[in-house]
């Protein structure tokens, strides 16, 4: 589920921490999603709600420059 950071922080406040990860390539993106969705073996595995965690994806200016606007607007 995609939510705004305001919604995320309101839900998390006083309950748990929210990780923010700076990613630069596809491999990091896949690893981030797999780890935070509780997948350990392969991408086709179902999400494990007990091991899932909310997270924030940060994209550096340098990484944004490399990609075209079409890439980010998908």
Short mmCIF file of N, CA and C in Angstrom, two decimals:
data_model
loop_
_atom_site.label_atom_id
_atom_site.label_comp_id
_atom_site.label_asym_id
_atom_site.label_seq_id
_atom_site.Cartn_x
_atom_site.Cartn_y
_atom_site.Cartn_z
N UNK A 1 0.84 -1.15 0.00
CA UNK A 1 0.00 0.00 0.00
C UNK A 1 0.90 1.23 0.00
N UNK A 2 0.58 2.19 -0.81
CA UNK A 2 1.33 3.43 -0.86
C UNK A 2 0.54 4.50 -0.11
N UNK A 3 1.19 5.14 0.85
CA UNK A 3 0.57 6.21 1.63
C UNK A 3 1.52 7.39 1.69
N UNK A 4 1.03 8.52 2.11
CA UNK A 4 1.90 9.69 2.27
C UNK A 4 2.74 9.51 3.53
N UNK A 5 3.84 10.24 3.60
CA UNK A 5 4.68 10.15 4.80
C UNK A 5 3.92 10.66 6.02
N UNK A 6 3.05 11.64 5.83
CA UNK A 6 2.25 12.15 6.96
C UNK A 6 1.39 11.03 7.54
N UNK A 7 0.71 10.29 6.68
CA UNK A 7 -0.11 9.17 7.15
C UNK A 7 0.74 8.10 7.83
N UNK A 8 1.88 7.82 7.24
CA UNK A 8 2.77 6.81 7.80
C UNK A 8 3.26 7.22 9.18
N UNK A 9 3.71 8.45 9.33
CA UNK A 9 4.22 8.92 10.62
C UNK A 9 3.12 8.99 11.67
N UNK A 10 1.91 9.37 11.27
CA UNK A 10 0.80 9.41 12.23
C UNK A 10 0.51 8.01 12.76
N UNK A 11 0.56 7.02 11.90
CA UNK A 11 0.30 5.64 12.32
C UNK A 11 1.43 5.10 13.18
N UNK A 12 2.65 5.42 12.83
CA UNK A 12 3.83 4.85 13.51
C UNK A 12 4.18 5.56 14.82
N UNK A 13 3.76 6.81 14.97
CA UNK A 13 4.21 7.62 16.12
C UNK A 13 3.95 6.91 17.45
N UNK A 14 5.03 6.70 18.20
CA UNK A 14 4.94 6.06 19.50
C UNK A 14 4.82 4.55 19.46
N UNK A 15 4.79 3.96 18.26
CA UNK A 15 4.62 2.51 18.14
C UNK A 15 5.86 1.81 17.59
N UNK A 16 6.40 2.36 16.50
CA UNK A 16 7.54 1.71 15.86
C UNK A 16 8.30 2.71 15.01
N UNK A 17 9.51 2.34 14.65
CA UNK A 17 10.35 3.18 13.79
C UNK A 17 10.08 2.83 12.33
N UNK A 18 10.31 3.79 11.46
CA UNK A 18 10.13 3.58 10.02
C UNK A 18 11.49 3.79 9.35
N UNK A 19 11.95 2.77 8.65
CA UNK A 19 13.23 2.87 7.96
C UNK A 19 13.09 3.67 6.67
N UNK A 20 14.10 4.46 6.37
CA UNK A 20 14.16 5.20 5.10
C UNK A 20 15.45 4.79 4.40
N UNK A 21 15.34 4.33 3.17
CA UNK A 21 16.46 3.75 2.47
C UNK A 21 16.76 4.51 1.18
N UNK A 22 18.02 4.87 1.01
CA UNK A 22 18.46 5.54 -0.21
C UNK A 22 18.88 4.47 -1.21
N UNK A 23 18.17 4.39 -2.32
CA UNK A 23 18.47 3.37 -3.31
C UNK A 23 19.05 4.01 -4.57
N UNK A 24 19.89 3.24 -5.25
CA UNK A 24 20.55 3.74 -6.46
C UNK A 24 20.43 2.82 -7.66
N UNK A 25 19.94 1.59 -7.45
CA UNK A 25 19.84 0.68 -8.60
C UNK A 25 18.73 -0.35 -8.36
N UNK A 26 18.46 -1.12 -9.38
CA UNK A 26 17.37 -2.09 -9.33
C UNK A 26 17.61 -3.18 -8.29
N UNK A 27 18.85 -3.63 -8.16
CA UNK A 27 19.16 -4.68 -7.19
C UNK A 27 18.84 -4.23 -5.77
N UNK A 28 19.18 -2.99 -5.44
CA UNK A 28 18.86 -2.47 -4.12
C UNK A 28 17.35 -2.36 -3.92
N UNK A 29 16.65 -1.98 -4.96
CA UNK A 29 15.20 -1.85 -4.89
C UNK A 29 14.55 -3.20 -4.62
N UNK A 30 14.96 -4.22 -5.36
CA UNK A 30 14.41 -5.56 -5.17
C UNK A 30 14.71 -6.06 -3.76
N UNK A 31 15.93 -5.89 -3.30
CA UNK A 31 16.30 -6.32 -1.95
C UNK A 31 15.50 -5.60 -0.88
N UNK A 32 15.29 -4.32 -1.07
CA UNK A 32 14.51 -3.53 -0.11
C UNK A 32 13.08 -4.05 -0.02
N UNK A 33 12.46 -4.24 -1.15
CA UNK A 33 11.08 -4.73 -1.15
C UNK A 33 10.99 -6.14 -0.58
N UNK A 34 11.90 -7.03 -0.99
CA UNK A 34 11.86 -8.40 -0.47
C UNK A 34 12.03 -8.42 1.04
N UNK A 35 13.01 -7.68 1.54
CA UNK A 35 13.25 -7.67 2.98
C UNK A 35 12.11 -7.09 3.79
N UNK A 36 11.51 -6.02 3.29
CA UNK A 36 10.45 -5.37 4.05
C UNK A 36 9.08 -6.00 3.84
N UNK A 37 8.96 -6.91 2.89
CA UNK A 37 7.71 -7.63 2.71
C UNK A 37 7.77 -9.02 3.32
N UNK A 38 8.89 -9.33 3.99
CA UNK A 38 9.02 -10.61 4.68
C UNK A 38 9.31 -11.78 3.77
N UNK A 39 9.84 -11.54 2.59
CA UNK A 39 10.15 -12.63 1.66
C UNK A 39 11.61 -13.04 1.87
N UNK A 40 11.85 -14.32 2.04
CA UNK A 40 13.21 -14.76 2.30
C UNK A 40 13.78 -15.64 1.19
N UNK A 41 12.96 -16.40 0.50
CA UNK A 41 13.47 -17.33 -0.49
C UNK A 41 13.43 -16.78 -1.91
N UNK A 42 12.24 -16.40 -2.37
CA UNK A 42 12.12 -15.91 -3.74
C UNK A 42 10.99 -14.90 -3.85
N UNK A 43 11.00 -14.13 -4.91
CA UNK A 43 10.03 -13.06 -5.09
C UNK A 43 8.60 -13.58 -5.20
N UNK A 44 8.42 -14.80 -5.68
CA UNK A 44 7.08 -15.35 -5.88
C UNK A 44 6.42 -15.76 -4.56
N UNK A 45 7.19 -15.85 -3.49
CA UNK A 45 6.63 -16.24 -2.20
C UNK A 45 5.59 -15.21 -1.76
N UNK A 46 4.58 -15.67 -1.00
CA UNK A 46 3.58 -14.72 -0.50
C UNK A 46 4.19 -13.80 0.56
N UNK A 47 3.59 -12.63 0.73
CA UNK A 47 4.05 -11.71 1.77
C UNK A 47 3.77 -12.32 3.14
N UNK A 48 4.69 -12.13 4.06
CA UNK A 48 4.51 -12.60 5.43
C UNK A 48 4.20 -11.38 6.29
N UNK A 49 2.94 -11.21 6.65
CA UNK A 49 2.51 -10.02 7.39
C UNK A 49 3.25 -9.87 8.72
N UNK A 50 3.61 -10.97 9.36
CA UNK A 50 4.32 -10.90 10.63
C UNK A 50 5.73 -10.36 10.48
N UNK A 51 6.31 -10.50 9.29
CA UNK A 51 7.67 -10.03 9.05
C UNK A 51 7.71 -8.77 8.19
N UNK A 52 6.56 -8.28 7.76
CA UNK A 52 6.50 -7.09 6.90
C UNK A 52 6.69 -5.83 7.73
N UNK A 53 7.23 -4.80 7.09
CA UNK A 53 7.46 -3.53 7.78
C UNK A 53 7.29 -2.38 6.81
N UNK A 54 6.74 -1.26 7.28
CA UNK A 54 6.64 -0.09 6.41
C UNK A 54 8.03 0.50 6.18
N UNK A 55 8.21 1.17 5.04
CA UNK A 55 9.50 1.78 4.76
C UNK A 55 9.32 2.95 3.81
N UNK A 56 10.34 3.78 3.76
CA UNK A 56 10.36 4.95 2.88
C UNK A 56 11.51 4.75 1.90
N UNK A 57 11.22 4.98 0.62
CA UNK A 57 12.25 4.90 -0.40
C UNK A 57 12.76 6.31 -0.66
N UNK A 58 14.06 6.49 -0.55
CA UNK A 58 14.70 7.77 -0.87
C UNK A 58 15.50 7.58 -2.15
N UNK A 59 15.40 8.53 -3.04
CA UNK A 59 16.15 8.45 -4.29
C UNK A 59 17.02 9.69 -4.38
N UNK A 60 18.32 9.48 -4.46
CA UNK A 60 19.25 10.61 -4.49
C UNK A 60 19.14 11.40 -5.79
N UNK A 61 19.58 12.63 -5.74
CA UNK A 61 19.55 13.48 -6.93
C UNK A 61 20.36 12.84 -8.06
N UNK A 62 21.50 12.27 -7.72
CA UNK A 62 22.34 11.64 -8.73
C UNK A 62 21.63 10.49 -9.42
N UNK A 63 20.91 9.68 -8.65
CA UNK A 63 20.17 8.56 -9.24
C UNK A 63 19.03 9.06 -10.10
N UNK A 64 18.40 10.14 -9.71
CA UNK A 64 17.29 10.70 -10.51
C UNK A 64 17.79 11.24 -11.83
N UNK A 65 18.99 11.82 -11.85
CA UNK A 65 19.53 12.40 -13.08
C UNK A 65 19.81 11.31 -14.12
N UNK A 66 20.22 10.15 -13.65
CA UNK A 66 20.57 9.06 -14.55
C UNK A 66 19.35 8.57 -15.33
N UNK A 67 18.22 8.52 -14.70
CA UNK A 67 16.98 8.00 -15.31
C UNK A 67 16.20 9.12 -15.97
N UNK A 68 15.46 8.76 -17.00
CA UNK A 68 14.59 9.72 -17.65
C UNK A 68 13.30 9.89 -16.85
N UNK A 69 12.58 10.95 -17.12
CA UNK A 69 11.34 11.18 -16.39
C UNK A 69 10.32 10.07 -16.67
N UNK A 70 10.40 9.44 -17.84
CA UNK A 70 9.48 8.34 -18.16
C UNK A 70 9.66 7.18 -17.18
N UNK A 71 10.89 6.92 -16.77
CA UNK A 71 11.18 5.82 -15.85
C UNK A 71 10.46 6.05 -14.52
N UNK A 72 10.52 7.24 -13.96
CA UNK A 72 9.96 7.53 -12.64
C UNK A 72 8.45 7.69 -12.68
N UNK A 73 7.87 7.93 -13.84
CA UNK A 73 6.43 8.16 -13.94
C UNK A 73 5.64 6.90 -14.27
N UNK A 74 6.26 5.74 -14.21
CA UNK A 74 5.55 4.48 -14.51
C UNK A 74 4.65 4.11 -13.40
#
